[in-house]
Amino acid sequence: MSYEDFDKLKAMYTQLIGLVCYSKETDSEDEKIDCFLKMFQIVRACLKFSPYTHFYTQVLIDIIVKTYNSKVFRTDLLLKSQIGVFIENPKYYAKEFYEDLEENPYTIERILHEFTDNIEKVSTKKHNEYIKYFETIRDLLIENFMEKKTDLKKLLELISKYSNNSTEEQIRFELFKVIQNNFTINKCENCGKLFIPVTSSKNPNQKGRNDQKYCNNLYLDTGKTCKEIGALNKQKEKVQKSSIQKEYNREYKRMHGLHYNHTKKFKEKQFKEWSKKARELRDSYTDEQIEDFKIELKKLSDLYWK
Protein backbone atom coordinates (compact mmCIF):
# COMPACT_ATOMS: atom_id res chain seq x y z
CA MET A 1 0.00 0.00 0.00
CA SER A 2 1.28 3.48 -0.93
CA TYR A 3 0.88 6.66 1.11
CA GLU A 4 -1.91 7.62 -1.28
CA ASP A 5 -3.70 4.41 -0.36
CA PHE A 6 -3.42 5.25 3.33
CA ASP A 7 -4.81 8.73 2.63
CA LYS A 8 -7.77 7.11 0.87
CA LEU A 9 -8.21 4.70 3.77
CA LYS A 10 -8.17 7.63 6.20
CA ALA A 11 -10.88 9.36 4.15
CA MET A 12 -12.99 6.19 4.22
CA TYR A 13 -12.51 5.89 7.98
CA THR A 14 -13.64 9.52 8.33
CA GLN A 15 -16.73 8.66 6.30
CA LEU A 16 -17.26 5.61 8.50
CA ILE A 17 -17.05 7.72 11.66
CA GLY A 18 -19.69 10.14 10.36
CA LEU A 19 -21.99 7.30 9.30
CA VAL A 20 -21.83 5.35 12.56
CA CYS A 21 -22.17 8.52 14.65
CA TYR A 22 -25.27 9.55 12.69
CA SER A 23 -26.74 6.09 13.16
CA LYS A 24 -26.26 6.22 16.93
CA GLU A 25 -27.72 9.73 17.24
CA THR A 26 -30.78 9.37 15.01
CA ASP A 27 -34.12 8.20 16.42
CA SER A 28 -35.29 6.72 13.13
CA GLU A 29 -35.09 2.92 12.95
CA ASP A 30 -35.16 3.05 9.15
CA GLU A 31 -32.19 5.40 9.09
CA LYS A 32 -30.31 3.18 11.53
CA ILE A 33 -30.79 0.14 9.30
CA ASP A 34 -29.85 2.16 6.22
CA CYS A 35 -26.64 3.30 7.92
CA PHE A 36 -25.92 -0.28 8.97
CA LEU A 37 -26.10 -1.48 5.36
CA LYS A 38 -23.99 1.45 4.13
CA MET A 39 -21.43 0.67 6.81
CA PHE A 40 -20.88 -2.81 5.35
CA GLN A 41 -20.38 -1.29 1.91
CA ILE A 42 -17.56 0.86 3.31
CA VAL A 43 -16.11 -2.14 5.15
CA ARG A 44 -16.01 -4.09 1.87
CA ALA A 45 -14.36 -1.13 0.13
CA CYS A 46 -11.71 -0.98 2.86
CA LEU A 47 -10.89 -4.64 2.26
CA LYS A 48 -9.72 -3.78 -1.25
CA PHE A 49 -6.68 -2.07 0.26
CA SER A 50 -5.59 -5.13 2.24
CA PRO A 51 -7.22 -8.04 4.12
CA TYR A 52 -5.60 -6.67 7.28
CA THR A 53 -7.85 -3.60 7.16
CA HIS A 54 -10.78 -5.74 8.36
CA PHE A 55 -9.23 -6.00 11.83
CA TYR A 56 -8.57 -2.26 12.16
CA THR A 57 -11.97 -1.33 10.70
CA GLN A 58 -13.71 -3.66 13.14
CA VAL A 59 -11.89 -2.11 16.11
CA LEU A 60 -12.80 1.42 14.97
CA ILE A 61 -16.50 0.59 14.57
CA ASP A 62 -16.54 -1.25 17.90
CA ILE A 63 -15.01 1.72 19.73
CA ILE A 64 -17.49 4.19 18.20
CA VAL A 65 -20.59 2.08 18.93
CA LYS A 66 -19.59 1.09 22.46
CA THR A 67 -18.48 4.63 23.36
CA TYR A 68 -21.97 5.86 22.49
CA ASN A 69 -23.69 2.99 24.30
CA SER A 70 -21.62 3.28 27.50
CA LYS A 71 -20.98 7.07 27.49
CA VAL A 72 -17.33 6.23 28.19
CA PHE A 73 -14.31 6.52 25.89
CA ARG A 74 -13.77 2.81 25.13
CA THR A 75 -9.99 2.95 24.72
CA ASP A 76 -9.84 -0.40 26.54
CA LEU A 77 -10.85 -2.04 23.24
CA LEU A 78 -7.44 -1.09 21.82
CA LEU A 79 -5.80 -2.96 24.68
CA LYS A 80 -8.09 -5.96 24.31
CA SER A 81 -7.25 -6.06 20.60
CA GLN A 82 -3.55 -5.85 21.52
CA ILE A 83 -2.93 -2.83 19.32
CA GLY A 84 0.20 -1.20 20.69
CA VAL A 85 -0.55 2.52 20.47
CA PHE A 86 0.04 5.32 22.97
CA ILE A 87 -2.79 7.65 23.97
CA GLU A 88 -1.39 11.06 24.92
CA ASN A 89 -4.59 12.64 26.23
CA PRO A 90 -5.27 11.32 29.77
CA LYS A 91 -8.98 12.02 29.21
CA TYR A 92 -8.96 9.09 26.78
CA TYR A 93 -7.21 6.63 29.11
CA ALA A 94 -8.93 3.25 29.46
CA LYS A 95 -11.24 2.85 32.45
CA GLU A 96 -10.34 -0.04 34.75
CA PHE A 97 -13.89 -1.35 34.95
CA TYR A 98 -14.04 -1.83 31.19
CA GLU A 99 -10.53 -3.29 31.06
CA ASP A 100 -11.80 -6.17 33.23
CA LEU A 101 -15.12 -6.46 31.40
CA GLU A 102 -15.43 -9.48 29.13
CA GLU A 103 -16.71 -8.53 25.68
CA ASN A 104 -19.49 -10.42 23.90
CA PRO A 105 -18.45 -12.53 20.88
CA TYR A 106 -18.81 -10.93 17.44
CA THR A 107 -21.97 -12.02 15.62
CA ILE A 108 -24.14 -10.23 13.08
CA GLU A 109 -27.00 -10.24 15.58
CA ARG A 110 -24.84 -8.73 18.33
CA ILE A 111 -23.35 -6.06 16.03
CA LEU A 112 -26.82 -5.11 14.70
CA HIS A 113 -28.24 -4.89 18.22
CA GLU A 114 -25.45 -2.62 19.51
CA PHE A 115 -25.45 -0.58 16.30
CA THR A 116 -29.19 0.15 16.41
CA ASP A 117 -29.57 0.33 20.21
CA ASN A 118 -31.24 3.62 21.16
CA ILE A 119 -29.35 6.04 23.39
CA GLU A 120 -30.10 9.32 25.17
CA LYS A 121 -29.98 12.46 23.05
CA VAL A 122 -26.40 13.62 22.50
CA SER A 123 -25.63 17.33 22.88
CA THR A 124 -23.65 19.23 20.25
CA LYS A 125 -20.79 19.60 22.72
CA LYS A 126 -20.71 15.86 23.45
CA HIS A 127 -21.00 15.07 19.73
CA ASN A 128 -17.96 17.22 18.92
CA GLU A 129 -16.08 15.64 21.81
CA TYR A 130 -16.84 12.18 20.48
CA ILE A 131 -15.79 13.11 16.93
CA LYS A 132 -12.44 14.43 18.16
CA TYR A 133 -11.87 11.20 20.09
CA PHE A 134 -12.84 8.96 17.16
CA GLU A 135 -10.55 10.90 14.83
CA THR A 136 -7.72 10.39 17.32
CA ILE A 137 -8.40 6.65 17.32
CA ARG A 138 -8.58 6.69 13.49
CA ASP A 139 -5.15 8.28 13.21
CA LEU A 140 -3.61 5.89 15.75
CA LEU A 141 -5.02 2.83 13.97
CA ILE A 142 -3.75 3.95 10.57
CA GLU A 143 -0.35 4.84 12.02
CA ASN A 144 -0.10 1.37 13.57
CA PHE A 145 -1.23 -0.22 10.32
CA MET A 146 1.36 1.74 8.33
CA GLU A 147 4.15 0.56 10.62
CA LYS A 148 3.19 -3.08 10.17
CA LYS A 149 2.69 -2.75 6.43
CA THR A 150 6.05 -1.02 6.05
CA ASP A 151 7.80 -3.96 7.70
CA LEU A 152 5.93 -6.36 5.44
CA LYS A 153 6.71 -4.33 2.32
CA LYS A 154 10.45 -4.33 3.11
CA LEU A 155 10.43 -8.09 3.51
CA LEU A 156 8.60 -8.63 0.22
CA GLU A 157 10.93 -6.26 -1.63
CA LEU A 158 13.94 -8.09 -0.22
CA ILE A 159 12.55 -11.47 -1.30
CA SER A 160 11.74 -10.15 -4.78
CA LYS A 161 15.22 -8.67 -5.19
CA TYR A 162 17.02 -11.93 -4.57
CA SER A 163 14.53 -14.45 -5.92
CA ASN A 164 13.98 -13.29 -9.53
CA ASN A 165 10.22 -13.56 -8.84
CA SER A 166 10.39 -17.36 -8.80
CA THR A 167 8.15 -18.94 -6.17
CA GLU A 168 10.56 -21.83 -5.68
CA GLU A 169 13.49 -19.44 -5.29
CA GLN A 170 11.49 -17.33 -2.83
CA ILE A 171 10.99 -20.37 -0.63
CA ARG A 172 14.67 -21.29 -0.88
CA PHE A 173 15.69 -17.73 -0.06
CA GLU A 174 13.43 -17.66 3.00
CA LEU A 175 14.76 -21.00 4.24
CA PHE A 176 18.31 -19.77 3.70
CA LYS A 177 17.63 -16.66 5.84
CA VAL A 178 16.08 -18.83 8.57
CA ILE A 179 19.16 -21.08 8.70
CA GLN A 180 21.63 -18.20 8.38
CA ASN A 181 20.10 -16.25 11.28
CA ASN A 182 19.46 -19.32 13.42
CA PHE A 183 15.77 -18.51 13.71
CA THR A 184 13.49 -20.82 15.68
CA ILE A 185 10.43 -22.25 13.93
CA ASN A 186 7.39 -22.92 16.11
CA LYS A 187 4.03 -24.51 15.42
CA CYS A 188 1.06 -22.26 16.25
CA GLU A 189 -1.14 -23.85 18.92
CA ASN A 190 -4.23 -22.20 17.42
CA CYS A 191 -4.04 -22.72 13.63
CA GLY A 192 -1.32 -25.40 13.50
CA LYS A 193 0.84 -23.50 10.98
CA LEU A 194 4.59 -23.02 11.30
CA PHE A 195 5.90 -19.53 12.12
CA ILE A 196 9.04 -17.66 13.14
CA PRO A 197 8.71 -15.94 16.55
CA VAL A 198 8.82 -12.15 16.15
CA THR A 199 9.69 -9.27 18.45
CA SER A 200 8.15 -5.83 18.81
CA SER A 201 11.63 -4.36 19.29
CA LYS A 202 12.95 -1.99 16.62
CA ASN A 203 16.37 -3.63 16.90
CA PRO A 204 16.72 -5.66 13.65
CA ASN A 205 19.19 -8.05 15.31
CA GLN A 206 16.87 -8.97 18.17
CA LYS A 207 14.93 -12.20 17.69
CA GLY A 208 11.55 -13.08 19.14
CA ARG A 209 11.19 -15.28 22.20
CA ASN A 210 11.50 -18.96 21.31
CA ASP A 211 8.61 -19.95 23.60
CA GLN A 212 5.94 -18.03 21.64
CA LYS A 213 2.92 -20.31 21.16
CA TYR A 214 0.85 -18.31 18.69
CA CYS A 215 1.56 -16.73 15.29
CA ASN A 216 0.55 -13.24 14.15
CA ASN A 217 -1.48 -14.43 11.16
CA LEU A 218 -5.17 -13.58 10.92
CA TYR A 219 -7.25 -16.60 11.90
CA LEU A 220 -10.03 -17.56 9.46
CA ASP A 221 -12.58 -14.71 9.23
CA THR A 222 -12.35 -13.63 12.88
CA GLY A 223 -10.45 -10.43 12.08
CA LYS A 224 -8.02 -11.34 14.87
CA THR A 225 -4.59 -12.95 14.86
CA CYS A 226 -3.88 -16.30 16.49
CA LYS A 227 -1.77 -14.44 19.06
CA GLU A 228 -4.73 -12.25 20.00
CA ILE A 229 -7.09 -15.22 20.15
CA GLY A 230 -4.60 -17.16 22.28
CA ALA A 231 -4.25 -14.29 24.75
CA LEU A 232 -8.02 -13.91 25.03
CA ASN A 233 -8.53 -17.65 25.52
CA LYS A 234 -5.81 -17.75 28.15
CA GLN A 235 -7.39 -14.86 30.03
CA LYS A 236 -10.87 -16.41 29.78
CA GLU A 237 -9.55 -19.74 31.03
CA LYS A 238 -7.82 -18.04 33.94
CA VAL A 239 -10.97 -16.12 34.91
CA GLN A 240 -13.23 -19.14 34.50
CA LYS A 241 -11.01 -21.30 36.72
CA SER A 242 -10.17 -18.74 39.40
CA SER A 243 -12.80 -18.43 42.12
CA ILE A 244 -10.83 -15.53 43.61
CA GLN A 245 -10.98 -13.62 40.31
CA LYS A 246 -14.71 -14.33 39.94
CA GLU A 247 -15.44 -13.01 43.43
CA TYR A 248 -13.27 -9.95 42.82
CA ASN A 249 -15.05 -9.22 39.50
CA ARG A 250 -18.46 -9.57 41.13
CA GLU A 251 -17.59 -7.19 43.97
CA TYR A 252 -15.84 -4.75 41.62
CA LYS A 253 -18.96 -4.44 39.46
CA ARG A 254 -21.11 -3.96 42.57
CA MET A 255 -18.88 -1.23 43.99
CA HIS A 256 -18.53 0.47 40.61
CA GLY A 257 -22.32 0.52 40.33
CA LEU A 258 -22.60 2.12 43.76
CA HIS A 259 -20.01 4.73 42.83
CA TYR A 260 -21.70 5.43 39.48
CA ASN A 261 -25.14 5.91 41.08
CA HIS A 262 -23.94 7.76 44.21
CA THR A 263 -21.04 9.91 43.01
CA LYS A 264 -21.51 12.51 45.75
CA LYS A 265 -21.56 9.99 48.58
CA PHE A 266 -19.09 7.50 47.10
CA LYS A 267 -16.56 9.72 45.30
CA GLU A 268 -14.13 8.68 42.58
CA LYS A 269 -11.15 9.09 44.87
CA GLN A 270 -12.72 6.72 47.39
CA PHE A 271 -13.61 4.20 44.69
CA LYS A 272 -10.06 4.21 43.29
CA GLU A 273 -8.70 3.77 46.79
CA TRP A 274 -11.03 0.81 47.38
CA SER A 275 -10.13 -0.65 43.96
CA LYS A 276 -6.40 -0.53 44.68
CA LYS A 277 -6.81 -2.22 48.06
CA ALA A 278 -9.17 -4.82 46.58
CA ARG A 279 -6.60 -5.75 43.90
CA GLU A 280 -3.90 -6.08 46.54
CA LEU A 281 -6.21 -8.25 48.58
CA ARG A 282 -7.07 -10.39 45.53
CA ASP A 283 -3.40 -10.94 44.72
CA SER A 284 -2.60 -12.04 48.26
CA TYR A 285 -5.07 -14.98 48.29
CA THR A 286 -5.24 -18.30 46.47
CA ASP A 287 -8.36 -20.17 45.35
CA GLU A 288 -8.02 -22.46 48.36
CA GLN A 289 -8.57 -19.42 50.58
CA ILE A 290 -11.74 -18.23 48.83
CA GLU A 291 -13.89 -18.10 51.99
CA ASP A 292 -11.31 -16.04 53.87
CA PHE A 293 -11.01 -13.78 50.83
CA LYS A 294 -14.80 -13.21 50.73
CA ILE A 295 -14.78 -12.20 54.41
CA GLU A 296 -11.86 -9.79 54.06
CA LEU A 297 -13.22 -8.32 50.81
CA LYS A 298 -16.59 -7.66 52.49
CA LYS A 299 -14.83 -5.97 55.41
CA LEU A 300 -12.94 -3.75 52.98
CA SER A 301 -16.10 -2.85 51.04
CA ASP A 302 -17.99 -2.07 54.26
CA LEU A 303 -15.38 0.56 55.10
CA TYR A 304 -16.39 2.47 51.99
CA TRP A 305 -20.09 1.66 51.67
CA LYS A 306 -22.65 0.36 54.13
CSV table of C-alpha atoms in Angstrom, one decimal:
chain,number,residue,atom,x,y,z
A,1,MET,CA,0.0,0.0,0.0
A,2,SER,CA,1.3,3.5,-0.9
A,3,TYR,CA,0.9,6.7,1.1
A,4,GLU,CA,-1.9,7.6,-1.3
A,5,ASP,CA,-3.7,4.4,-0.4
A,6,PHE,CA,-3.4,5.2,3.3
A,7,ASP,CA,-4.8,8.7,2.6
A,8,LYS,CA,-7.8,7.1,0.9
A,9,LEU,CA,-8.2,4.7,3.8
A,10,LYS,CA,-8.2,7.6,6.2
A,11,ALA,CA,-10.9,9.4,4.1
A,12,MET,CA,-13.0,6.2,4.2
A,13,TYR,CA,-12.5,5.9,8.0
A,14,THR,CA,-13.6,9.5,8.3
A,15,GLN,CA,-16.7,8.7,6.3
A,16,LEU,CA,-17.3,5.6,8.5
A,17,ILE,CA,-17.1,7.7,11.7
A,18,GLY,CA,-19.7,10.1,10.4
A,19,LEU,CA,-22.0,7.3,9.3
A,20,VAL,CA,-21.8,5.3,12.6
A,21,CYS,CA,-22.2,8.5,14.7
A,22,TYR,CA,-25.3,9.5,12.7
A,23,SER,CA,-26.7,6.1,13.2
A,24,LYS,CA,-26.3,6.2,16.9
A,25,GLU,CA,-27.7,9.7,17.2
A,26,THR,CA,-30.8,9.4,15.0
A,27,ASP,CA,-34.1,8.2,16.4
A,28,SER,CA,-35.3,6.7,13.1
A,29,GLU,CA,-35.1,2.9,12.9
A,30,ASP,CA,-35.2,3.0,9.2
A,31,GLU,CA,-32.2,5.4,9.1
A,32,LYS,CA,-30.3,3.2,11.5
A,33,ILE,CA,-30.8,0.1,9.3
A,34,ASP,CA,-29.8,2.2,6.2
A,35,CYS,CA,-26.6,3.3,7.9
A,36,PHE,CA,-25.9,-0.3,9.0
A,37,LEU,CA,-26.1,-1.5,5.4
A,38,LYS,CA,-24.0,1.4,4.1
A,39,MET,CA,-21.4,0.7,6.8
A,40,PHE,CA,-20.9,-2.8,5.3
A,41,GLN,CA,-20.4,-1.3,1.9
A,42,ILE,CA,-17.6,0.9,3.3
A,43,VAL,CA,-16.1,-2.1,5.1
A,44,ARG,CA,-16.0,-4.1,1.9
A,45,ALA,CA,-14.4,-1.1,0.1
A,46,CYS,CA,-11.7,-1.0,2.9
A,47,LEU,CA,-10.9,-4.6,2.3
A,48,LYS,CA,-9.7,-3.8,-1.2
A,49,PHE,CA,-6.7,-2.1,0.3
A,50,SER,CA,-5.6,-5.1,2.2
A,51,PRO,CA,-7.2,-8.0,4.1
A,52,TYR,CA,-5.6,-6.7,7.3
A,53,THR,CA,-7.9,-3.6,7.2
A,54,HIS,CA,-10.8,-5.7,8.4
A,55,PHE,CA,-9.2,-6.0,11.8
A,56,TYR,CA,-8.6,-2.3,12.2
A,57,THR,CA,-12.0,-1.3,10.7
A,58,GLN,CA,-13.7,-3.7,13.1
A,59,VAL,CA,-11.9,-2.1,16.1
A,60,LEU,CA,-12.8,1.4,15.0
A,61,ILE,CA,-16.5,0.6,14.6
A,62,ASP,CA,-16.5,-1.2,17.9
A,63,ILE,CA,-15.0,1.7,19.7
A,64,ILE,CA,-17.5,4.2,18.2
A,65,VAL,CA,-20.6,2.1,18.9
A,66,LYS,CA,-19.6,1.1,22.5
A,67,THR,CA,-18.5,4.6,23.4
A,68,TYR,CA,-22.0,5.9,22.5
A,69,ASN,CA,-23.7,3.0,24.3
A,70,SER,CA,-21.6,3.3,27.5
A,71,LYS,CA,-21.0,7.1,27.5
A,72,VAL,CA,-17.3,6.2,28.2
A,73,PHE,CA,-14.3,6.5,25.9
A,74,ARG,CA,-13.8,2.8,25.1
A,75,THR,CA,-10.0,2.9,24.7
A,76,ASP,CA,-9.8,-0.4,26.5
A,77,LEU,CA,-10.9,-2.0,23.2
A,78,LEU,CA,-7.4,-1.1,21.8
A,79,LEU,CA,-5.8,-3.0,24.7
A,80,LYS,CA,-8.1,-6.0,24.3
A,81,SER,CA,-7.3,-6.1,20.6
A,82,GLN,CA,-3.5,-5.8,21.5
A,83,ILE,CA,-2.9,-2.8,19.3
A,84,GLY,CA,0.2,-1.2,20.7
A,85,VAL,CA,-0.6,2.5,20.5
A,86,PHE,CA,0.0,5.3,23.0
A,87,ILE,CA,-2.8,7.6,24.0
A,88,GLU,CA,-1.4,11.1,24.9
A,89,ASN,CA,-4.6,12.6,26.2
A,90,PRO,CA,-5.3,11.3,29.8
A,91,LYS,CA,-9.0,12.0,29.2
A,92,TYR,CA,-9.0,9.1,26.8
A,93,TYR,CA,-7.2,6.6,29.1
A,94,ALA,CA,-8.9,3.2,29.5
A,95,LYS,CA,-11.2,2.9,32.5
A,96,GLU,CA,-10.3,0.0,34.7
A,97,PHE,CA,-13.9,-1.4,34.9
A,98,TYR,CA,-14.0,-1.8,31.2
A,99,GLU,CA,-10.5,-3.3,31.1
A,100,ASP,CA,-11.8,-6.2,33.2
A,101,LEU,CA,-15.1,-6.5,31.4
A,102,GLU,CA,-15.4,-9.5,29.1
A,103,GLU,CA,-16.7,-8.5,25.7
A,104,ASN,CA,-19.5,-10.4,23.9
A,105,PRO,CA,-18.4,-12.5,20.9
A,106,TYR,CA,-18.8,-10.9,17.4
A,107,THR,CA,-22.0,-12.0,15.6
A,108,ILE,CA,-24.1,-10.2,13.1
A,109,GLU,CA,-27.0,-10.2,15.6
A,110,ARG,CA,-24.8,-8.7,18.3
A,111,ILE,CA,-23.4,-6.1,16.0
A,112,LEU,CA,-26.8,-5.1,14.7
A,113,HIS,CA,-28.2,-4.9,18.2
A,114,GLU,CA,-25.4,-2.6,19.5
A,115,PHE,CA,-25.4,-0.6,16.3
A,116,THR,CA,-29.2,0.2,16.4
A,117,ASP,CA,-29.6,0.3,20.2
A,118,ASN,CA,-31.2,3.6,21.2
A,119,ILE,CA,-29.3,6.0,23.4
A,120,GLU,CA,-30.1,9.3,25.2
A,121,LYS,CA,-30.0,12.5,23.1
A,122,VAL,CA,-26.4,13.6,22.5
A,123,SER,CA,-25.6,17.3,22.9
A,124,THR,CA,-23.7,19.2,20.2
A,125,LYS,CA,-20.8,19.6,22.7
A,126,LYS,CA,-20.7,15.9,23.5
A,127,HIS,CA,-21.0,15.1,19.7
A,128,ASN,CA,-18.0,17.2,18.9
A,129,GLU,CA,-16.1,15.6,21.8
A,130,TYR,CA,-16.8,12.2,20.5
A,131,ILE,CA,-15.8,13.1,16.9
A,132,LYS,CA,-12.4,14.4,18.2
A,133,TYR,CA,-11.9,11.2,20.1
A,134,PHE,CA,-12.8,9.0,17.2
A,135,GLU,CA,-10.6,10.9,14.8
A,136,THR,CA,-7.7,10.4,17.3
A,137,ILE,CA,-8.4,6.7,17.3
A,138,ARG,CA,-8.6,6.7,13.5
A,139,ASP,CA,-5.1,8.3,13.2
A,140,LEU,CA,-3.6,5.9,15.7
A,141,LEU,CA,-5.0,2.8,14.0
A,142,ILE,CA,-3.8,4.0,10.6
A,143,GLU,CA,-0.3,4.8,12.0
A,144,ASN,CA,-0.1,1.4,13.6
A,145,PHE,CA,-1.2,-0.2,10.3
A,146,MET,CA,1.4,1.7,8.3
A,147,GLU,CA,4.2,0.6,10.6
A,148,LYS,CA,3.2,-3.1,10.2
A,149,LYS,CA,2.7,-2.7,6.4
A,150,THR,CA,6.1,-1.0,6.0
A,151,ASP,CA,7.8,-4.0,7.7
A,152,LEU,CA,5.9,-6.4,5.4
A,153,LYS,CA,6.7,-4.3,2.3
A,154,LYS,CA,10.5,-4.3,3.1
A,155,LEU,CA,10.4,-8.1,3.5
A,156,LEU,CA,8.6,-8.6,0.2
A,157,GLU,CA,10.9,-6.3,-1.6
A,158,LEU,CA,13.9,-8.1,-0.2
A,159,ILE,CA,12.5,-11.5,-1.3
A,160,SER,CA,11.7,-10.1,-4.8
A,161,LYS,CA,15.2,-8.7,-5.2
A,162,TYR,CA,17.0,-11.9,-4.6
A,163,SER,CA,14.5,-14.4,-5.9
A,164,ASN,CA,14.0,-13.3,-9.5
A,165,ASN,CA,10.2,-13.6,-8.8
A,166,SER,CA,10.4,-17.4,-8.8
A,167,THR,CA,8.1,-18.9,-6.2
A,168,GLU,CA,10.6,-21.8,-5.7
A,169,GLU,CA,13.5,-19.4,-5.3
A,170,GLN,CA,11.5,-17.3,-2.8
A,171,ILE,CA,11.0,-20.4,-0.6
A,172,ARG,CA,14.7,-21.3,-0.9
A,173,PHE,CA,15.7,-17.7,-0.1
A,174,GLU,CA,13.4,-17.7,3.0
A,175,LEU,CA,14.8,-21.0,4.2
A,176,PHE,CA,18.3,-19.8,3.7
A,177,LYS,CA,17.6,-16.7,5.8
A,178,VAL,CA,16.1,-18.8,8.6
A,179,ILE,CA,19.2,-21.1,8.7
A,180,GLN,CA,21.6,-18.2,8.4
A,181,ASN,CA,20.1,-16.2,11.3
A,182,ASN,CA,19.5,-19.3,13.4
A,183,PHE,CA,15.8,-18.5,13.7
A,184,THR,CA,13.5,-20.8,15.7
A,185,ILE,CA,10.4,-22.2,13.9
A,186,ASN,CA,7.4,-22.9,16.1
A,187,LYS,CA,4.0,-24.5,15.4
A,188,CYS,CA,1.1,-22.3,16.3
A,189,GLU,CA,-1.1,-23.8,18.9
A,190,ASN,CA,-4.2,-22.2,17.4
A,191,CYS,CA,-4.0,-22.7,13.6
A,192,GLY,CA,-1.3,-25.4,13.5
A,193,LYS,CA,0.8,-23.5,11.0
A,194,LEU,CA,4.6,-23.0,11.3
A,195,PHE,CA,5.9,-19.5,12.1
A,196,ILE,CA,9.0,-17.7,13.1
A,197,PRO,CA,8.7,-15.9,16.6
A,198,VAL,CA,8.8,-12.2,16.1
A,199,THR,CA,9.7,-9.3,18.5
A,200,SER,CA,8.2,-5.8,18.8
A,201,SER,CA,11.6,-4.4,19.3
A,202,LYS,CA,12.9,-2.0,16.6
A,203,ASN,CA,16.4,-3.6,16.9
A,204,PRO,CA,16.7,-5.7,13.7
A,205,ASN,CA,19.2,-8.1,15.3
A,206,GLN,CA,16.9,-9.0,18.2
A,207,LYS,CA,14.9,-12.2,17.7
A,208,GLY,CA,11.6,-13.1,19.1
A,209,ARG,CA,11.2,-15.3,22.2
A,210,ASN,CA,11.5,-19.0,21.3
A,211,ASP,CA,8.6,-20.0,23.6
A,212,GLN,CA,5.9,-18.0,21.6
A,213,LYS,CA,2.9,-20.3,21.2
A,214,TYR,CA,0.9,-18.3,18.7
A,215,CYS,CA,1.6,-16.7,15.3
A,216,ASN,CA,0.6,-13.2,14.1
A,217,ASN,CA,-1.5,-14.4,11.2
A,218,LEU,CA,-5.2,-13.6,10.9
A,219,TYR,CA,-7.2,-16.6,11.9
A,220,LEU,CA,-10.0,-17.6,9.5
A,221,ASP,CA,-12.6,-14.7,9.2
A,222,THR,CA,-12.4,-13.6,12.9
A,223,GLY,CA,-10.5,-10.4,12.1
A,224,LYS,CA,-8.0,-11.3,14.9
A,225,THR,CA,-4.6,-13.0,14.9
A,226,CYS,CA,-3.9,-16.3,16.5
A,227,LYS,CA,-1.8,-14.4,19.1
A,228,GLU,CA,-4.7,-12.3,20.0
A,229,ILE,CA,-7.1,-15.2,20.1
A,230,GLY,CA,-4.6,-17.2,22.3
A,231,ALA,CA,-4.2,-14.3,24.8
A,232,LEU,CA,-8.0,-13.9,25.0
A,233,ASN,CA,-8.5,-17.7,25.5
A,234,LYS,CA,-5.8,-17.8,28.2
A,235,GLN,CA,-7.4,-14.9,30.0
A,236,LYS,CA,-10.9,-16.4,29.8
A,237,GLU,CA,-9.6,-19.7,31.0
A,238,LYS,CA,-7.8,-18.0,33.9
A,239,VAL,CA,-11.0,-16.1,34.9
A,240,GLN,CA,-13.2,-19.1,34.5
A,241,LYS,CA,-11.0,-21.3,36.7
A,242,SER,CA,-10.2,-18.7,39.4
A,243,SER,CA,-12.8,-18.4,42.1
A,244,ILE,CA,-10.8,-15.5,43.6
A,245,GLN,CA,-11.0,-13.6,40.3
A,246,LYS,CA,-14.7,-14.3,39.9
A,247,GLU,CA,-15.4,-13.0,43.4
A,248,TYR,CA,-13.3,-9.9,42.8
A,249,ASN,CA,-15.1,-9.2,39.5
A,250,ARG,CA,-18.5,-9.6,41.1
A,251,GLU,CA,-17.6,-7.2,44.0
A,252,TYR,CA,-15.8,-4.8,41.6
A,253,LYS,CA,-19.0,-4.4,39.5
A,254,ARG,CA,-21.1,-4.0,42.6
A,255,MET,CA,-18.9,-1.2,44.0
A,256,HIS,CA,-18.5,0.5,40.6
A,257,GLY,CA,-22.3,0.5,40.3
A,258,LEU,CA,-22.6,2.1,43.8
A,259,HIS,CA,-20.0,4.7,42.8
A,260,TYR,CA,-21.7,5.4,39.5
A,261,ASN,CA,-25.1,5.9,41.1
A,262,HIS,CA,-23.9,7.8,44.2
A,263,THR,CA,-21.0,9.9,43.0
A,264,LYS,CA,-21.5,12.5,45.7
A,265,LYS,CA,-21.6,10.0,48.6
A,266,PHE,CA,-19.1,7.5,47.1
A,267,LYS,CA,-16.6,9.7,45.3
A,268,GLU,CA,-14.1,8.7,42.6
A,269,LYS,CA,-11.1,9.1,44.9
A,270,GLN,CA,-12.7,6.7,47.4
A,271,PHE,CA,-13.6,4.2,44.7
A,272,LYS,CA,-10.1,4.2,43.3
A,273,GLU,CA,-8.7,3.8,46.8
A,274,TRP,CA,-11.0,0.8,47.4
A,275,SER,CA,-10.1,-0.6,44.0
A,276,LYS,CA,-6.4,-0.5,44.7
A,277,LYS,CA,-6.8,-2.2,48.1
A,278,ALA,CA,-9.2,-4.8,46.6
A,279,ARG,CA,-6.6,-5.8,43.9
A,280,GLU,CA,-3.9,-6.1,46.5
A,281,LEU,CA,-6.2,-8.3,48.6
A,282,ARG,CA,-7.1,-10.4,45.5
A,283,ASP,CA,-3.4,-10.9,44.7
A,284,SER,CA,-2.6,-12.0,48.3
A,285,TYR,CA,-5.1,-15.0,48.3
A,286,THR,CA,-5.2,-18.3,46.5
A,287,ASP,CA,-8.4,-20.2,45.3
A,288,GLU,CA,-8.0,-22.5,48.4
A,289,GLN,CA,-8.6,-19.4,50.6
A,290,ILE,CA,-11.7,-18.2,48.8
A,291,GLU,CA,-13.9,-18.1,52.0
A,292,ASP,CA,-11.3,-16.0,53.9
A,293,PHE,CA,-11.0,-13.8,50.8
A,294,LYS,CA,-14.8,-13.2,50.7
A,295,ILE,CA,-14.8,-12.2,54.4
A,296,GLU,CA,-11.9,-9.8,54.1
A,297,LEU,CA,-13.2,-8.3,50.8
A,298,LYS,CA,-16.6,-7.7,52.5
A,299,LYS,CA,-14.8,-6.0,55.4
A,300,LEU,CA,-12.9,-3.7,53.0
A,301,SER,CA,-16.1,-2.8,51.0
A,302,ASP,CA,-18.0,-2.1,54.3
A,303,LEU,CA,-15.4,0.6,55.1
A,304,TYR,CA,-16.4,2.5,52.0
A,305,TRP,CA,-20.1,1.7,51.7
A,306,LYS,CA,-22.6,0.4,54.1
